[in-house]
Coordinates of C-alpha atoms in Angstrom, one line a residue:
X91 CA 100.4 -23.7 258.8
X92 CA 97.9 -26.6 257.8
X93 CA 97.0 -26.9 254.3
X94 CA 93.5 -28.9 254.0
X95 CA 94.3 -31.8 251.8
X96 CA 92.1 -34.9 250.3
X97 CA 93.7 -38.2 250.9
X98 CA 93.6 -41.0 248.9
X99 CA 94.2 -43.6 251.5
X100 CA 94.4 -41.8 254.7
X101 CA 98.1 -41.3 254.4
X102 CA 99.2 -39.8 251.2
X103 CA 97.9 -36.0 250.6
X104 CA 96.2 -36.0 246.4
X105 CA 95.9 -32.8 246.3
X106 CA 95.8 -29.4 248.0
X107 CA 91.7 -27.7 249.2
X108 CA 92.0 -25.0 246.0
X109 CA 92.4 -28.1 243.6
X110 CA 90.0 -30.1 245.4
X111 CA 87.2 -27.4 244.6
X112 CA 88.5 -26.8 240.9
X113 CA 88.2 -30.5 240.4
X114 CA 84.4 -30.4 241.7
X115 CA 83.2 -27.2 240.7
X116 CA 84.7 -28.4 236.9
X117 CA 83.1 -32.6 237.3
X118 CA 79.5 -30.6 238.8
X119 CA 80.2 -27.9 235.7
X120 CA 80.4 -31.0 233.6
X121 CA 77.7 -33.2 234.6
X122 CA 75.5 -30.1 234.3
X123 CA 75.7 -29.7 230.4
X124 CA 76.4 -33.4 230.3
X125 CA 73.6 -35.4 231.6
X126 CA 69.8 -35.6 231.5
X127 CA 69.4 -32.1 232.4
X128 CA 69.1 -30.9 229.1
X129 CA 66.5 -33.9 227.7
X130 CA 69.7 -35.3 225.9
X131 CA 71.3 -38.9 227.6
X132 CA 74.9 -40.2 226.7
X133 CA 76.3 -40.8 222.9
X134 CA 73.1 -40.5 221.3
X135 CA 71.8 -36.7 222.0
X136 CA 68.4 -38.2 221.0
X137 CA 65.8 -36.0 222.1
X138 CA 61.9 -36.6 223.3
X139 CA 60.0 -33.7 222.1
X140 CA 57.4 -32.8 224.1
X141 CA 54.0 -32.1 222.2
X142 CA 50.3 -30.3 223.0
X143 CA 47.6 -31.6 220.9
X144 CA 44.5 -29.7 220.5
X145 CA 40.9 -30.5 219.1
X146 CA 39.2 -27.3 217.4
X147 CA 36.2 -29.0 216.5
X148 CA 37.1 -28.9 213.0
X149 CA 41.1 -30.0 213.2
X150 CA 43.8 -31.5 215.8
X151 CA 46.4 -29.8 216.2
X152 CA 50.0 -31.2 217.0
X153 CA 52.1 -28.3 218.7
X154 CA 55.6 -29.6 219.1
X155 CA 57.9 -27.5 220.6
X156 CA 61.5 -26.8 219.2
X157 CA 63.1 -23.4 219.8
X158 CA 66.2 -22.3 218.0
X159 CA 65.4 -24.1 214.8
X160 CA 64.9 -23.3 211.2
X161 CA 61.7 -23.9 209.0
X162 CA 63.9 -26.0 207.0
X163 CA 65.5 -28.5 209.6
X164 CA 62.2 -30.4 210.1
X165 CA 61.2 -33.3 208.0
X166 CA 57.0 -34.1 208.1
X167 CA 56.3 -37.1 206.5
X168 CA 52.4 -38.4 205.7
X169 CA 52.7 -42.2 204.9
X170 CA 49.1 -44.1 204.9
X171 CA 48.3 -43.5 208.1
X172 CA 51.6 -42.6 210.0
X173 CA 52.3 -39.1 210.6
X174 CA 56.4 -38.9 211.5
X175 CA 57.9 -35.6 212.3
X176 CA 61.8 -35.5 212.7
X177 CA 64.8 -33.5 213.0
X178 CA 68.0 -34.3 212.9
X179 CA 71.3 -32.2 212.9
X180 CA 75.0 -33.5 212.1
X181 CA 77.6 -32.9 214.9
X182 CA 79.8 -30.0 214.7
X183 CA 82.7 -30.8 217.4
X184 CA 86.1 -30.6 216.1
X185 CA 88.6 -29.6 219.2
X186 CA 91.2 -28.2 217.0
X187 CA 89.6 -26.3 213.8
X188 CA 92.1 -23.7 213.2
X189 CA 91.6 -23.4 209.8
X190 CA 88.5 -20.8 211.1
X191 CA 90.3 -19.9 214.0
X192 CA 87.9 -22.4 216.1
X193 CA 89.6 -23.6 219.5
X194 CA 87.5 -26.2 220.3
X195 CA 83.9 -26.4 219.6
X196 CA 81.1 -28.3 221.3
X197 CA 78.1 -28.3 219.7
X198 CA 76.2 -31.9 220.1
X199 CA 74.3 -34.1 217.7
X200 CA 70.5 -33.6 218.3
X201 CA 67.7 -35.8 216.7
X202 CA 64.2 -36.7 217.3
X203 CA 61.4 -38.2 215.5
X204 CA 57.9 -38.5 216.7
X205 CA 55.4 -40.8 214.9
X206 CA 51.9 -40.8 215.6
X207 CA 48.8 -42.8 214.2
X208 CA 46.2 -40.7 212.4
X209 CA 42.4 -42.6 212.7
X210 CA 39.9 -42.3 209.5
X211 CA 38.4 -39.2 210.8
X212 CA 41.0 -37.2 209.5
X213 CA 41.8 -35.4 206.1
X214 CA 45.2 -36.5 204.6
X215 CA 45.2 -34.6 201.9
X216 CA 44.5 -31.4 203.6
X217 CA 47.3 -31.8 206.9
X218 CA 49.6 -28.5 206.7
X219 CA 52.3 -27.6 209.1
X220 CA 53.9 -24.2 210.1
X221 CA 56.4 -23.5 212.2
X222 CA 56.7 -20.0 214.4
X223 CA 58.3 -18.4 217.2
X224 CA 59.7 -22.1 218.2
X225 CA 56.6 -24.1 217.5
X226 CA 55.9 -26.5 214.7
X227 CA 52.0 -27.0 214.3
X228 CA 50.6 -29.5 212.5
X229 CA 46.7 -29.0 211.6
X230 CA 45.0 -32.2 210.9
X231 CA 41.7 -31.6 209.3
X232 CA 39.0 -33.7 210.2
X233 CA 36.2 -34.7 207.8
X234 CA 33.2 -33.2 207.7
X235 CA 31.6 -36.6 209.3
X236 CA 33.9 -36.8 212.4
X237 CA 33.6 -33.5 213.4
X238 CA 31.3 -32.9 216.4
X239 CA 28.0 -30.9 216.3
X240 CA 27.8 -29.2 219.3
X241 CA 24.2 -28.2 220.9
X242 CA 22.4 -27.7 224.2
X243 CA 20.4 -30.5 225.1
X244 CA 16.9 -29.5 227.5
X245 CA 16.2 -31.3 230.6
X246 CA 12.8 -32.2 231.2

């Protein structure tokens, strides 16, 4: 009986067909919660928060999604006219933590920071954030001169 084998230089079998699709199925397996897939790219696990900003008429509003976090792991800083938000939390992998009874454990450093540039129109002292249900908003008040009166103008 033939056993389907991978050759390394046409000659010499490397492995047998079962091993051959272990090794794949586990590099594909890999890759997968490796790579880009997940917004996160090599070492750094820096990640680009995507954001919806919104004009009320009254306020912007940042929406920055970022499920599975707490209140308290986000950092909003107002300085002049720089409005930074940022996260950033501290990697857990140990591969032998026996101590807790921990085999291995995988979880990944993730970080990001967003700064954006806030114009004249709006009210620093009044900008409030709240986060729910996975979404930190940030309400940016504008002042009472910047926002927009709204009317119907008549053709004639």
């Amino acid at each position: 009986m033939t056993t389907l084998m991978k050759k390394t230089n046409g000659n010499v079998p490397a492995t047998t067909f079962s091993g051959l699709v272990d090794t794949l199925f586990r590099n594909n397996l890999d890759r997968l919660f490796d790579d880009n897939f997940w917004g996160f790219s090599g070492l750094d696990r820096s990640v680009s928060v995507p954001v919806n900003i919104k004009d009320t008429g009254t306020a912007l509003e940042i929406h920055l999604i970022a499920p599975g976090l707490q209140r308290d792991d986000f950092n909003v800083n107002l300085s002049g006219d720089l409005l930074t938000v940022s996260f950033e939390q501290s990697d857990n992998r140990n591969t032998q933590d026996t101590a807790e009874g921990w085999l291995r454990k995988e979880y990944k450093t993730q970080s990001f920071s967003r700064t954006f540039t806030l114009d004249d129109s709006v009210e620093l002292n009044k900008v409030a954030a709240k986060y729910s249900d996975g979404i930190l908003c940030i309400t940016l008040p504008k002042k009472e001169d910047a926002q927009k009166l709204s009317r119907n103008i008549e053709i004639s």
